[in-house]
C-alpha cells in the first residue's frame, strides 16, 4: 500500500462500537441489508396511510440527519425516508469499496427496488444531488419528482472556497489533513463545517450545535470516516470529468420528472451562477434562489424549501389530473415534460429572501449578480 493512501478498512462486523446515532422525536432508524451494501434508513410515520413515498439523499460528509428539519414539515403530503449513503451516517462501508457517484446511485436504486417504494419524490443535496440526478436519468420509473438543493453538478470555474473539499480527492491529502488537524477539537471542526456550509452560521441553535458536535465526535471514532470522505470526493471529481451519456449534465437533460432546483446565494461550495445552467438543463424545472442561504438550504430554511416542494407537488398533481381527473392512487405521479421552466417565489416565504417570479429563460441570460438582484420579498 502506498504511504499516501489511507489504511484499509476492517470488515463491518469487526468495526469498533461507537455512540448511537441521534434519532429526533418522531423518527425511526432501521438497517436494510442489500446485495453488497447495508444502509441505515431514517423514517417518519406519515400523517395518514397511502401518501406517496419520498426519499432524501444527503451530501458529502453528511447523513440522513441533514433532512430532519425538512421531513416533519412534509408529513401530511409524503411518506418520508432518508438514507445514509454507504460509509456515512450509520451505514457501514460498501463491500466493494465503491464510493463513486454510480456506486452511491446503485445503492439507492437497490434500496428502492427491494422496498418496492418507487416511484418516489426524490430529494438530493450536494453530492446527493448528483446521485439523485443519475438515479432519475437511468431509472425514470423510480422517480415521481426530483428536488435538488445545491446539487454538485460539474463546474468549469470552481469557487476558491470549494477547492479544499475537492483536494480530498487527491491521494494522500486526507491522511495529511488528519495529521495536521490531530489536535483540533470536535467543536472546532463543527464550527469550520458550519462556516463553510451555512449562509449564516448564527442561525444554528445552541442545541443544534451541541448535537452536531456529538455527531462529529462519533464519526471521528469510525476508522473508515476519512476513507469514505476521500473516496466519495474522488468519485465526485471523477464524475465531473465524464463525457457522453455518462456526463452529469447530459443525464440532467434526460430527466423526465418535474424538478425543483434550490440554490443559495451564499453557497461556498456550489456556485450560485450554476442555477442558470441547471434551469436550462432540466427539461421541466422550477428554480428557487435564496440569496441568504448557503449550501444546505433545507437545514437553514426548511419552511421555504417545504413550501416550494408543495407548490411543485400541486403543479405536478394538476398536470397529472388533466381534464379527466386523477388516476386512482397515483399521488402526484410523474408528468410528461412540457419544456416549460419557471423561477418561482414560494408564497408566504418568511425568514429567507427568495428571488421574485421570473421566467427561467430570462434568468438564464443574466449573470449571477442579476439573478441575486431580482425582486426580493418576505424576510
Coordinates of C-alpha atoms in Angstrom, one line a residue:
X1 CA 0.0 0.0 0.0
X2 CA 1.3 3.5 -0.9
X3 CA 2.2 5.6 2.1
X4 CA -0.1 8.3 0.8
X5 CA -3.2 6.1 0.9
X6 CA -5.4 5.7 3.9
X7 CA -5.2 2.3 5.6
X8 CA -7.7 -0.4 4.6
X9 CA -11.0 -0.6 6.4
X10 CA -11.8 -3.6 8.5
X11 CA -15.0 -5.6 7.7
X12 CA -18.2 -4.1 9.1
X13 CA -18.7 -6.9 11.5
X14 CA -15.4 -6.1 13.3
X15 CA -15.8 -2.3 13.4
X16 CA -15.5 -0.7 16.9
X17 CA -18.6 0.2 18.9
X18 CA -19.3 3.9 18.8
X19 CA -22.0 6.1 20.3
X20 CA -25.5 5.6 19.0
X21 CA -26.7 7.9 16.2
X22 CA -29.1 10.6 17.3
X23 CA -32.8 10.0 16.5
X24 CA -35.1 13.0 16.6
X25 CA -38.6 12.8 18.1
X26 CA -40.9 11.0 15.8
X27 CA -38.1 9.4 13.7
X28 CA -37.2 5.7 13.4
X29 CA -34.0 4.1 12.3
X30 CA -33.7 0.7 10.7
X31 CA -30.9 -1.2 8.9
X32 CA -31.5 -2.6 5.4
X33 CA -29.4 -5.4 4.1
X34 CA -28.9 -5.3 0.3
X35 CA -26.5 -7.1 -2.1
X36 CA -23.1 -5.7 -1.4
X37 CA -24.2 -2.9 1.0
X38 CA -26.0 -2.3 4.2
X39 CA -28.0 1.0 4.5
X40 CA -29.4 2.8 7.6
X41 CA -32.7 4.4 6.8
X42 CA -34.3 7.2 8.8
X43 CA -38.1 7.5 8.5
X44 CA -41.1 9.3 10.0
X45 CA -44.7 8.0 10.1
X46 CA -46.8 9.8 7.6
X47 CA -49.9 11.8 8.8
X48 CA -52.1 9.2 7.1
X49 CA -51.8 6.0 5.1
X50 CA -51.5 6.0 1.4
X51 CA -49.3 9.1 0.9
X52 CA -46.8 8.9 -1.9
X53 CA -43.2 7.9 -0.8
X54 CA -40.3 10.3 -0.7
X55 CA -36.6 9.5 -0.3
X56 CA -33.9 12.0 0.8
X57 CA -30.2 11.7 -0.1
X58 CA -27.6 13.7 1.8
X59 CA -24.3 15.3 0.6
X60 CA -20.6 14.6 1.2
X61 CA -19.8 14.2 4.9
X62 CA -23.5 14.4 5.8
X63 CA -26.1 11.9 6.8
X64 CA -29.8 11.4 6.9
X65 CA -29.9 13.8 9.9
X66 CA -29.4 16.6 7.3
X67 CA -33.1 16.1 6.4
X68 CA -34.5 16.0 9.9
X69 CA -35.7 19.7 9.8
X70 CA -37.5 19.3 6.5
X71 CA -39.1 15.9 6.8
X72 CA -41.7 16.8 9.6
X73 CA -42.9 19.7 7.5
X74 CA -44.0 17.3 4.8
X75 CA -45.6 14.6 6.9
X76 CA -49.0 15.4 5.5
X77 CA -48.0 15.1 1.8
X78 CA -45.4 12.4 1.6
X79 CA -44.2 9.3 3.4
X80 CA -40.6 10.2 4.2
X81 CA -37.4 8.1 4.3
X82 CA -33.9 9.5 4.4
X83 CA -30.9 7.2 3.6
X84 CA -27.4 7.1 5.0
X85 CA -25.2 6.5 1.9
X86 CA -22.6 3.8 2.3
X87 CA -19.8 4.8 4.7
X88 CA -21.8 7.8 6.0
X89 CA -24.1 8.3 9.0
X90 CA -24.7 4.9 10.5
X91 CA -24.2 2.9 7.2
X92 CA -21.0 0.8 7.1
X93 CA -18.7 1.0 4.0
X94 CA -19.8 -0.8 0.8
X95 CA -18.4 -4.3 0.4
X96 CA -16.6 -3.4 -2.8
X97 CA -15.3 0.0 -1.6
X98 CA -17.1 1.7 -4.5
X99 CA -17.8 5.3 -3.5
X100 CA -18.3 6.6 -7.0
X101 CA -21.5 8.5 -8.0
X102 CA -22.6 5.4 -9.8
X103 CA -21.8 3.3 -6.7
X104 CA -24.0 5.5 -4.5
X105 CA -26.7 5.7 -7.1
X106 CA -26.7 1.9 -7.4
X107 CA -27.2 1.6 -3.6
X108 CA -30.2 4.0 -3.8
X109 CA -31.7 2.0 -6.7
X110 CA -31.2 -1.3 -4.9
X111 CA -33.0 0.1 -1.9
X112 CA -35.9 1.4 -3.9
X113 CA -36.2 -1.8 -5.9
X114 CA -36.0 -4.0 -2.8
X115 CA -38.5 -1.9 -0.8
X116 CA -40.9 -1.6 -3.8
X117 CA -41.4 2.1 -2.9
X118 CA -40.9 3.6 -6.3
X119 CA -41.8 5.9 -7.9
X120 CA -40.7 8.3 -5.1
X121 CA -40.4 12.0 -4.7
X122 CA -36.6 12.0 -4.7
X123 CA -34.6 14.7 -2.9
X124 CA -30.8 15.3 -3.1
X125 CA -28.4 17.8 -1.6
X126 CA -24.8 18.4 -2.9
X127 CA -23.3 15.0 -3.6
X128 CA -26.7 13.6 -3.0
X129 CA -28.0 15.9 -5.8
X130 CA -25.6 14.3 -8.2
X131 CA -26.6 10.9 -7.1
X132 CA -30.3 11.7 -7.4
X133 CA -29.8 13.2 -10.9
X134 CA -28.2 9.9 -12.0
X135 CA -30.9 7.8 -10.5
X136 CA -33.6 9.9 -12.2
X137 CA -31.9 9.7 -15.5
X138 CA -31.2 6.0 -15.6
X139 CA -34.3 4.8 -13.8
X140 CA -37.1 7.3 -14.6
X141 CA -39.6 4.6 -13.4
X142 CA -38.4 5.2 -9.8
X143 CA -38.9 9.0 -9.7
X144 CA -42.1 11.0 -9.4
X145 CA -40.5 14.4 -8.9
X146 CA -36.9 15.5 -8.3
X147 CA -35.9 18.1 -5.7
X148 CA -32.2 19.2 -5.8
X149 CA -30.7 21.5 -3.2
X150 CA -27.4 22.9 -4.3
X151 CA -26.6 19.8 -6.5
X152 CA -23.0 19.0 -7.1
X153 CA -23.0 19.1 -10.9
X154 CA -19.8 19.8 -12.8
X155 CA -18.5 23.4 -12.8
X156 CA -15.7 24.7 -15.0
X157 CA -14.8 27.6 -12.7
X158 CA -14.9 26.1 -9.2
X159 CA -15.1 28.6 -6.3
X160 CA -11.9 29.0 -4.3
X161 CA -13.8 28.1 -1.1
X162 CA -14.7 24.7 -2.6
X163 CA -11.1 23.8 -3.5
X164 CA -10.1 22.3 -0.1
X165 CA -13.1 19.9 -0.4
X166 CA -12.0 18.9 -3.9
X167 CA -8.4 18.3 -2.8
X168 CA -9.7 15.5 -0.6
X169 CA -9.9 13.5 -3.8
X170 CA -6.1 13.7 -4.2
X171 CA -4.5 10.5 -2.8
X172 CA -2.7 11.3 0.4
X173 CA -4.4 14.6 1.2
X174 CA -7.0 13.1 3.6
X175 CA -4.2 11.4 5.5
X176 CA -2.2 14.6 5.6
X177 CA -5.2 16.6 6.8
X178 CA -5.9 14.2 9.6
X179 CA -2.3 14.6 10.8
X180 CA -2.4 18.4 10.5
X181 CA -5.7 18.6 12.4
X182 CA -5.0 15.9 15.0
X183 CA -5.3 18.5 17.8
X184 CA -8.5 20.1 16.6
X185 CA -11.5 19.6 18.9
X186 CA -14.8 18.4 17.6
X187 CA -16.2 21.9 18.4
X188 CA -13.5 23.5 16.1
X189 CA -14.3 21.1 13.3
X190 CA -18.0 21.7 13.5
X191 CA -17.5 25.5 13.5
X192 CA -15.4 25.1 10.4
X193 CA -18.0 23.0 8.6
X194 CA -20.9 25.3 9.6
X195 CA -19.0 28.4 8.4
X196 CA -18.5 26.7 5.0
X197 CA -22.0 25.2 4.6
X198 CA -24.3 27.8 6.2
X199 CA -25.1 31.3 4.7
X200 CA -25.3 32.5 8.3
X201 CA -23.9 30.0 11.0
X202 CA -25.6 32.1 13.7
X203 CA -28.9 30.5 12.6
X204 CA -27.8 27.3 14.2
X205 CA -29.3 27.0 17.7
X206 CA -27.1 26.0 20.7
X207 CA -28.9 22.7 20.8
X208 CA -28.3 22.1 17.1
X209 CA -24.6 22.9 17.6
X210 CA -24.4 20.5 20.5
X211 CA -25.9 17.7 18.5
X212 CA -23.5 18.4 15.6
X213 CA -20.5 18.2 18.0
X214 CA -21.8 14.9 19.4
X215 CA -22.2 13.5 15.8
X216 CA -18.7 14.7 14.9
X217 CA -17.2 13.0 17.9
X218 CA -19.0 9.8 16.9
X219 CA -17.8 10.0 13.3
X220 CA -14.2 10.6 14.3
X221 CA -14.1 7.3 16.1
X222 CA -15.0 5.4 12.9
X223 CA -11.9 4.0 11.2
X224 CA -13.4 4.5 7.8
X225 CA -14.6 8.1 8.2
X226 CA -11.8 9.8 6.3
X227 CA -11.6 6.9 3.8
X228 CA -15.3 7.4 2.9
X229 CA -14.9 11.1 2.6
X230 CA -11.8 10.9 0.4
X231 CA -13.1 8.2 -1.9
X232 CA -16.5 9.9 -2.3
X233 CA -14.8 13.2 -3.1
X234 CA -12.7 11.3 -5.6
X235 CA -15.8 9.7 -7.1
X236 CA -17.4 13.1 -7.4
X237 CA -14.4 14.6 -9.1
X238 CA -14.2 11.7 -11.5
X239 CA -17.9 12.1 -12.4
X240 CA -17.1 15.8 -13.3
X241 CA -14.7 14.5 -16.0
X242 CA -17.1 12.0 -17.6
X243 CA -18.4 12.9 -21.0
X244 CA -21.0 11.5 -23.3
X245 CA -24.1 9.8 -22.0
X246 CA -22.5 9.3 -18.5
X247 CA -21.8 13.0 -18.0
X248 CA -24.0 14.5 -15.3
X249 CA -25.2 17.5 -17.3
X250 CA -26.1 15.1 -20.2
X251 CA -28.0 13.0 -17.7
X252 CA -29.7 16.1 -16.3
X253 CA -31.1 16.7 -19.8
X254 CA -32.6 13.2 -19.8
X255 CA -34.5 13.6 -16.5
X256 CA -38.3 13.5 -17.3
X257 CA -39.6 14.1 -13.8
X258 CA -40.8 17.6 -12.7
X259 CA -37.8 19.1 -11.0
X260 CA -37.4 21.7 -8.2
X261 CA -34.0 23.4 -8.1
X262 CA -32.9 25.3 -4.9
X263 CA -29.8 27.4 -4.9
X264 CA -28.3 29.6 -2.1
X265 CA -26.7 33.0 -2.9
X266 CA -24.1 32.5 -0.1
X267 CA -23.2 28.9 -1.2
X268 CA -19.4 28.5 -0.9
X269 CA -19.3 25.0 -2.4
X270 CA -21.7 25.2 -5.4
X271 CA -21.6 28.3 -7.5
X272 CA -24.8 30.4 -7.4
X273 CA -24.3 31.0 -11.1
X274 CA -24.9 27.3 -11.8
X275 CA -28.6 27.9 -11.1
X276 CA -28.9 29.3 -14.5
X277 CA -27.3 26.3 -16.2
X278 CA -29.4 23.9 -14.2
X279 CA -32.6 25.7 -15.1
X280 CA -31.7 25.2 -18.8
X281 CA -30.6 21.6 -18.4
X282 CA -33.6 20.0 -16.6
X283 CA -36.5 19.7 -19.0
X284 CA -39.3 20.6 -16.6
X285 CA -37.8 22.7 -13.8
X286 CA -38.8 25.3 -11.2
X287 CA -36.0 27.4 -9.8
X288 CA -36.0 28.9 -6.3
X289 CA -33.0 31.1 -5.4
X290 CA -32.4 32.1 -1.8
X291 CA -29.8 34.9 -1.6
X292 CA -29.2 34.5 2.1
X293 CA -28.9 30.7 2.1
X294 CA -25.7 28.7 1.9
X295 CA -25.1 25.1 0.8
X296 CA -27.8 23.4 2.9
X297 CA -31.0 25.4 2.4
X298 CA -33.1 22.5 3.7
X299 CA -31.4 22.9 7.1
X300 CA -31.2 26.7 7.1
X301 CA -34.7 27.5 5.6
X302 CA -36.7 24.2 5.8
X303 CA -40.0 26.1 5.7
X304 CA -39.2 27.8 2.5
X305 CA -38.0 24.6 0.8
X306 CA -41.1 22.7 2.1
X307 CA -43.3 25.4 0.6
X308 CA -41.5 25.3 -2.7
X309 CA -41.9 21.5 -2.8
X310 CA -45.6 21.7 -2.0
X311 CA -46.1 24.1 -5.0
X312 CA -44.1 21.7 -7.2
X313 CA -46.4 18.8 -5.9
X314 CA -49.5 20.8 -6.6
X315 CA -48.4 21.7 -10.1
X316 CA -47.4 18.2 -10.9
X317 CA -50.7 16.9 -9.5
X318 CA -52.7 19.3 -11.5
X319 CA -51.0 18.4 -14.7
X320 CA -51.3 14.6 -13.9
X321 CA -55.1 15.0 -13.3
X322 CA -55.7 16.8 -16.6
X323 CA -59.3 17.4 -17.7
X324 CA -60.5 13.9 -16.7
X325 CA -59.3 13.9 -13.0
X326 CA -56.6 11.9 -11.2
X327 CA -55.8 8.3 -11.7
X328 CA -56.7 6.3 -8.6
X329 CA -53.8 6.0 -6.2
X330 CA -51.4 7.9 -8.4
X331 CA -50.4 10.6 -5.9
X332 CA -48.7 13.4 -7.7
X333 CA -47.5 11.0 -10.3
X334 CA -44.9 11.6 -13.0
X335 CA -45.9 14.1 -15.7
X336 CA -44.6 14.5 -19.2
X337 CA -42.1 17.2 -19.8
X338 CA -43.5 20.3 -21.5
X339 CA -40.2 22.1 -21.7
X340 CA -41.6 25.0 -19.5
X341 CA -39.3 26.4 -16.8
X342 CA -40.2 28.8 -14.1
X343 CA -38.2 30.7 -11.5
X344 CA -40.6 30.9 -8.5
X345 CA -41.0 32.6 -5.2
X346 CA -42.9 30.3 -2.7
X347 CA -46.0 32.0 -1.5
X348 CA -45.8 33.3 2.1
X349 CA -42.0 32.9 2.3
X350 CA -40.6 34.1 5.6
X351 CA -37.1 34.1 7.0
X352 CA -35.4 33.9 3.6
X353 CA -35.2 36.4 0.8
X354 CA -36.1 34.4 -2.3
X355 CA -35.9 35.7 -5.8
X356 CA -39.1 37.0 -7.4
X357 CA -41.1 35.3 -10.0
X358 CA -39.2 35.3 -13.3
X359 CA -39.1 33.2 -16.4
X360 CA -36.1 30.9 -16.2
X361 CA -35.3 31.6 -19.9
X362 CA -34.8 35.2 -18.9
X363 CA -32.8 34.4 -15.8
X364 CA -30.6 32.1 -17.8
X365 CA -29.4 35.1 -19.9
X366 CA -28.3 37.0 -16.8
X367 CA -25.2 36.8 -14.7
X368 CA -25.3 35.6 -11.1
X369 CA -25.5 39.1 -9.8
X370 CA -28.6 39.7 -11.9
X371 CA -30.2 36.6 -10.5
X372 CA -29.5 37.6 -6.9
X373 CA -30.8 41.1 -7.7
X374 CA -34.3 40.0 -8.7
X375 CA -37.1 41.4 -6.7
X376 CA -36.8 40.3 -3.0
X377 CA -39.9 39.7 -1.0
X378 CA -40.5 38.4 2.5
X379 CA -37.9 38.4 5.3

